[in-house]
Amino acid sequence: MIEMEFPPNRSAYIRAHAWMAAFAMVAGMAILWALGNPHVWTGAIGGLAAISLRGWYMMSEEMAVVWRVSDGTLSGPAERRVPLAQIAVVKTLGPYVQVITKGGDKHLIKYQASPETTASALKLASERSPA
């Protein structure tokens, strides 16, 4: 029986890629300017094109990743399984939630509509989990 599910959110995915595109555009322009290129504006086009292509290409794969809490375990892609009692830290990083185990393993739950809600739910579940 699944107790909780954390699916990715399409709007959070698009918003994260918009920020990445903005950063890539500025970085591309800055690099071209530093190199003395007279066509600095092409850095913006290149950065936008690169992140847009990446976003389009990866969307179906990223939107299929669902993390679940069931039977005292957080499970995710690639057969990742983390006993709730082993969770040491849960924190938010933009639209992501990072889970750090007592052994130091790190897991990223990506593109959450409300990362604070996801983090709170995981903290509460790990606190209630028998040690």
PDB file of C-alpha atoms in Angstrom:
ATOM      1  CA  MET A   1       0.000   0.000   0.000  1.00  0.00           C
ATOM      2  CA  ILE A   2       1.446   3.387  -1.004  1.00  0.00           C
ATOM      3  CA  GLU A   3       1.293   5.924   1.778  1.00  0.00           C
ATOM      4  CA  MET A   4       2.698   8.922  -0.153  1.00  0.00           C
ATOM      5  CA  GLU A   5       3.755   9.708  -3.686  1.00  0.00           C
ATOM      6  CA  PHE A   6       5.971  12.548  -4.928  1.00  0.00           C
ATOM      7  CA  PRO A   7       5.528  12.961  -8.695  1.00  0.00           C
ATOM      8  CA  PRO A   8       7.361  15.692 -10.629  1.00  0.00           C
ATOM      9  CA  ASN A   9       5.479  18.832 -11.598  1.00  0.00           C
ATOM     10  CA  ARG A  10       5.569  20.045 -15.206  1.00  0.00           C
ATOM     11  CA  SER A  11       5.403  23.742 -14.246  1.00  0.00           C
ATOM     12  CA  ALA A  12       8.318  23.352 -11.828  1.00  0.00           C
ATOM     13  CA  TYR A  13      10.298  21.595 -14.589  1.00  0.00           C
ATOM     14  CA  ILE A  14       9.665  24.411 -17.064  1.00  0.00           C
ATOM     15  CA  ARG A  15      10.406  27.094 -14.462  1.00  0.00           C
ATOM     16  CA  ALA A  16      13.723  25.411 -13.527  1.00  0.00           C
ATOM     17  CA  HIS A  17      14.709  25.252 -17.196  1.00  0.00           C
ATOM     18  CA  ALA A  18      13.777  28.901 -17.707  1.00  0.00           C
ATOM     19  CA  TRP A  19      16.217  29.835 -14.914  1.00  0.00           C
ATOM     20  CA  MET A  20      18.896  27.572 -16.379  1.00  0.00           C
ATOM     21  CA  ALA A  21      18.360  29.158 -19.811  1.00  0.00           C
ATOM     22  CA  ALA A  22      18.689  32.661 -18.363  1.00  0.00           C
ATOM     23  CA  PHE A  23      21.947  31.685 -16.656  1.00  0.00           C
ATOM     24  CA  ALA A  24      23.277  29.984 -19.808  1.00  0.00           C
ATOM     25  CA  MET A  25      22.425  33.049 -21.903  1.00  0.00           C
ATOM     26  CA  VAL A  26      24.271  35.420 -19.551  1.00  0.00           C
ATOM     27  CA  ALA A  27      27.232  33.031 -19.236  1.00  0.00           C
ATOM     28  CA  GLY A  28      27.468  32.585 -23.000  1.00  0.00           C
ATOM     29  CA  MET A  29      27.437  36.315 -23.585  1.00  0.00           C
ATOM     30  CA  ALA A  30      30.017  36.925 -20.831  1.00  0.00           C
ATOM     31  CA  ILE A  31      32.377  34.327 -22.267  1.00  0.00           C
ATOM     32  CA  LEU A  32      32.120  35.772 -25.772  1.00  0.00           C
ATOM     33  CA  TRP A  33      32.629  39.298 -24.419  1.00  0.00           C
ATOM     34  CA  ALA A  34      35.710  38.168 -22.443  1.00  0.00           C
ATOM     35  CA  LEU A  35      37.129  36.559 -25.584  1.00  0.00           C
ATOM     36  CA  GLY A  36      36.642  39.794 -27.518  1.00  0.00           C
ATOM     37  CA  ASN A  37      34.037  38.414 -29.882  1.00  0.00           C
ATOM     38  CA  PRO A  38      32.126  41.269 -31.595  1.00  0.00           C
ATOM     39  CA  HIS A  39      28.948  39.128 -31.773  1.00  0.00           C
ATOM     40  CA  VAL A  40      28.234  38.813 -28.061  1.00  0.00           C
ATOM     41  CA  TRP A  41      24.500  38.410 -28.668  1.00  0.00           C
ATOM     42  CA  THR A  42      25.088  34.936 -30.169  1.00  0.00           C
ATOM     43  CA  GLY A  43      25.925  33.686 -26.677  1.00  0.00           C
ATOM     44  CA  ALA A  44      22.341  34.370 -25.624  1.00  0.00           C
ATOM     45  CA  ILE A  45      20.967  32.451 -28.593  1.00  0.00           C
ATOM     46  CA  GLY A  46      23.342  29.547 -27.976  1.00  0.00           C
ATOM     47  CA  GLY A  47      22.495  29.354 -24.269  1.00  0.00           C
ATOM     48  CA  LEU A  48      18.769  29.487 -24.928  1.00  0.00           C
ATOM     49  CA  ALA A  49      18.992  26.873 -27.680  1.00  0.00           C
ATOM     50  CA  ALA A  50      21.087  24.495 -25.566  1.00  0.00           C
ATOM     51  CA  ILE A  51      18.827  24.561 -22.513  1.00  0.00           C
ATOM     52  CA  SER A  52      15.635  24.476 -24.599  1.00  0.00           C
ATOM     53  CA  LEU A  53      16.852  21.406 -26.471  1.00  0.00           C
ATOM     54  CA  ARG A  54      17.881  19.726 -23.243  1.00  0.00           C
ATOM     55  CA  GLY A  55      14.544  20.519 -21.630  1.00  0.00           C
ATOM     56  CA  TRP A  56      12.570  19.172 -24.567  1.00  0.00           C
ATOM     57  CA  TYR A  57      14.699  16.045 -24.836  1.00  0.00           C
ATOM     58  CA  MET A  58      14.662  15.151 -21.134  1.00  0.00           C
ATOM     59  CA  MET A  59      11.077  16.094 -20.237  1.00  0.00           C
ATOM     60  CA  SER A  60       9.425  12.717 -20.826  1.00  0.00           C
ATOM     61  CA  GLU A  61      12.127  10.936 -18.833  1.00  0.00           C
ATOM     62  CA  GLU A  62      12.082  13.378 -15.909  1.00  0.00           C
ATOM     63  CA  MET A  63       8.285  13.477 -15.725  1.00  0.00           C
ATOM     64  CA  ALA A  64       8.176   9.680 -15.342  1.00  0.00           C
ATOM     65  CA  VAL A  65      10.239   9.661 -12.116  1.00  0.00           C
ATOM     66  CA  VAL A  66       8.020   9.201  -9.076  1.00  0.00           C
ATOM     67  CA  TRP A  67       9.286   8.770  -5.536  1.00  0.00           C
ATOM     68  CA  ARG A  68       7.099   6.825  -3.093  1.00  0.00           C
ATOM     69  CA  VAL A  69       6.933   6.229   0.655  1.00  0.00           C
ATOM     70  CA  SER A  70       5.600   2.783   1.436  1.00  0.00           C
ATOM     71  CA  ASP A  71       6.189   0.254   4.207  1.00  0.00           C
ATOM     72  CA  GLY A  72       8.721   2.473   5.974  1.00  0.00           C
ATOM     73  CA  THR A  73      10.847   2.980   2.847  1.00  0.00           C
ATOM     74  CA  LEU A  74      11.400   5.847   0.431  1.00  0.00           C
ATOM     75  CA  SER A  75      11.796   4.353  -3.035  1.00  0.00           C
ATOM     76  CA  GLY A  76      12.661   6.031  -6.298  1.00  0.00           C
ATOM     77  CA  PRO A  77      14.170   5.497  -9.727  1.00  0.00           C
ATOM     78  CA  ALA A  78      16.820   2.860 -10.477  1.00  0.00           C
ATOM     79  CA  GLU A  79      15.564   0.761  -7.553  1.00  0.00           C
ATOM     80  CA  ARG A  80      16.758   3.272  -4.961  1.00  0.00           C
ATOM     81  CA  ARG A  81      15.459   2.387  -1.523  1.00  0.00           C
ATOM     82  CA  VAL A  82      16.030   4.366   1.648  1.00  0.00           C
ATOM     83  CA  PRO A  83      14.607   3.179   4.971  1.00  0.00           C
ATOM     84  CA  LEU A  84      12.853   6.155   6.550  1.00  0.00           C
ATOM     85  CA  ALA A  85      14.732   5.539   9.801  1.00  0.00           C
ATOM     86  CA  GLN A  86      18.013   6.150   7.919  1.00  0.00           C
ATOM     87  CA  ILE A  87      17.065   9.675   6.784  1.00  0.00           C
ATOM     88  CA  ALA A  88      19.250  12.230   8.564  1.00  0.00           C
ATOM     89  CA  VAL A  89      18.551  15.487   6.691  1.00  0.00           C
ATOM     90  CA  VAL A  90      15.824  16.677   4.342  1.00  0.00           C
ATOM     91  CA  LYS A  91      16.228  20.084   2.729  1.00  0.00           C
ATOM     92  CA  THR A  92      14.923  22.042  -0.234  1.00  0.00           C
ATOM     93  CA  LEU A  93      17.026  23.361  -3.114  1.00  0.00           C
ATOM     94  CA  GLY A  94      14.762  25.381  -5.408  1.00  0.00           C
ATOM     95  CA  PRO A  95      12.220  22.946  -6.902  1.00  0.00           C
ATOM     96  CA  TYR A  96      14.204  19.965  -5.554  1.00  0.00           C
ATOM     97  CA  VAL A  97      14.189  18.125  -2.245  1.00  0.00           C
ATOM     98  CA  GLN A  98      17.481  16.615  -1.108  1.00  0.00           C
ATOM     99  CA  VAL A  99      17.425  13.592   1.184  1.00  0.00           C
ATOM    100  CA  ILE A 100      20.656  12.743   3.004  1.00  0.00           C
ATOM    101  CA  THR A 101      20.942   9.451   4.840  1.00  0.00           C
ATOM    102  CA  LYS A 102      22.841   8.771   8.048  1.00  0.00           C
ATOM    103  CA  GLY A 103      25.405   6.942   5.905  1.00  0.00           C
ATOM    104  CA  GLY A 104      25.941  10.045   3.762  1.00  0.00           C
ATOM    105  CA  ASP A 105      24.050   8.931   0.640  1.00  0.00           C
ATOM    106  CA  LYS A 106      22.271  11.775  -1.127  1.00  0.00           C
ATOM    107  CA  HIS A 107      19.075  11.527  -3.163  1.00  0.00           C
ATOM    108  CA  LEU A 108      17.330  14.275  -5.119  1.00  0.00           C
ATOM    109  CA  ILE A 109      13.580  14.397  -5.573  1.00  0.00           C
ATOM    110  CA  LYS A 110      13.274  16.719  -8.556  1.00  0.00           C
ATOM    111  CA  TYR A 111      10.729  19.244  -9.800  1.00  0.00           C
ATOM    112  CA  GLN A 112       8.299  19.348  -6.894  1.00  0.00           C
ATOM    113  CA  ALA A 113       5.326  21.709  -7.082  1.00  0.00           C
ATOM    114  CA  SER A 114       5.780  22.493  -3.402  1.00  0.00           C
ATOM    115  CA  PRO A 115       9.214  21.374  -2.204  1.00  0.00           C
ATOM    116  CA  GLU A 116       8.477  22.615   1.318  1.00  0.00           C
ATOM    117  CA  THR A 117       5.424  20.334   1.551  1.00  0.00           C
ATOM    118  CA  THR A 118       7.401  17.359   0.230  1.00  0.00           C
ATOM    119  CA  ALA A 119      10.246  18.035   2.689  1.00  0.00           C
ATOM    120  CA  SER A 120       7.817  18.380   5.599  1.00  0.00           C
ATOM    121  CA  ALA A 121       6.058  15.134   4.697  1.00  0.00           C
ATOM    122  CA  LEU A 122       9.375  13.267   4.486  1.00  0.00           C
ATOM    123  CA  LYS A 123      10.615  14.721   7.787  1.00  0.00           C
ATOM    124  CA  LEU A 124       7.381  13.735   9.506  1.00  0.00           C
ATOM    125  CA  ALA A 125       7.459  10.220   7.994  1.00  0.00           C
ATOM    126  CA  SER A 126      11.083   9.692   9.009  1.00  0.00           C
ATOM    127  CA  GLU A 127      10.415  10.917  12.566  1.00  0.00           C
ATOM    128  CA  ARG A 128       7.478   8.523  12.910  1.00  0.00           C
ATOM    129  CA  SER A 129       9.391   5.578  11.465  1.00  0.00           C
ATOM    130  CA  PRO A 130      10.551   2.990  13.999  1.00  0.00           C
ATOM    131  CA  ALA A 131      14.338   2.989  14.370  1.00  0.00           C
TER     132      ALA A 131
END
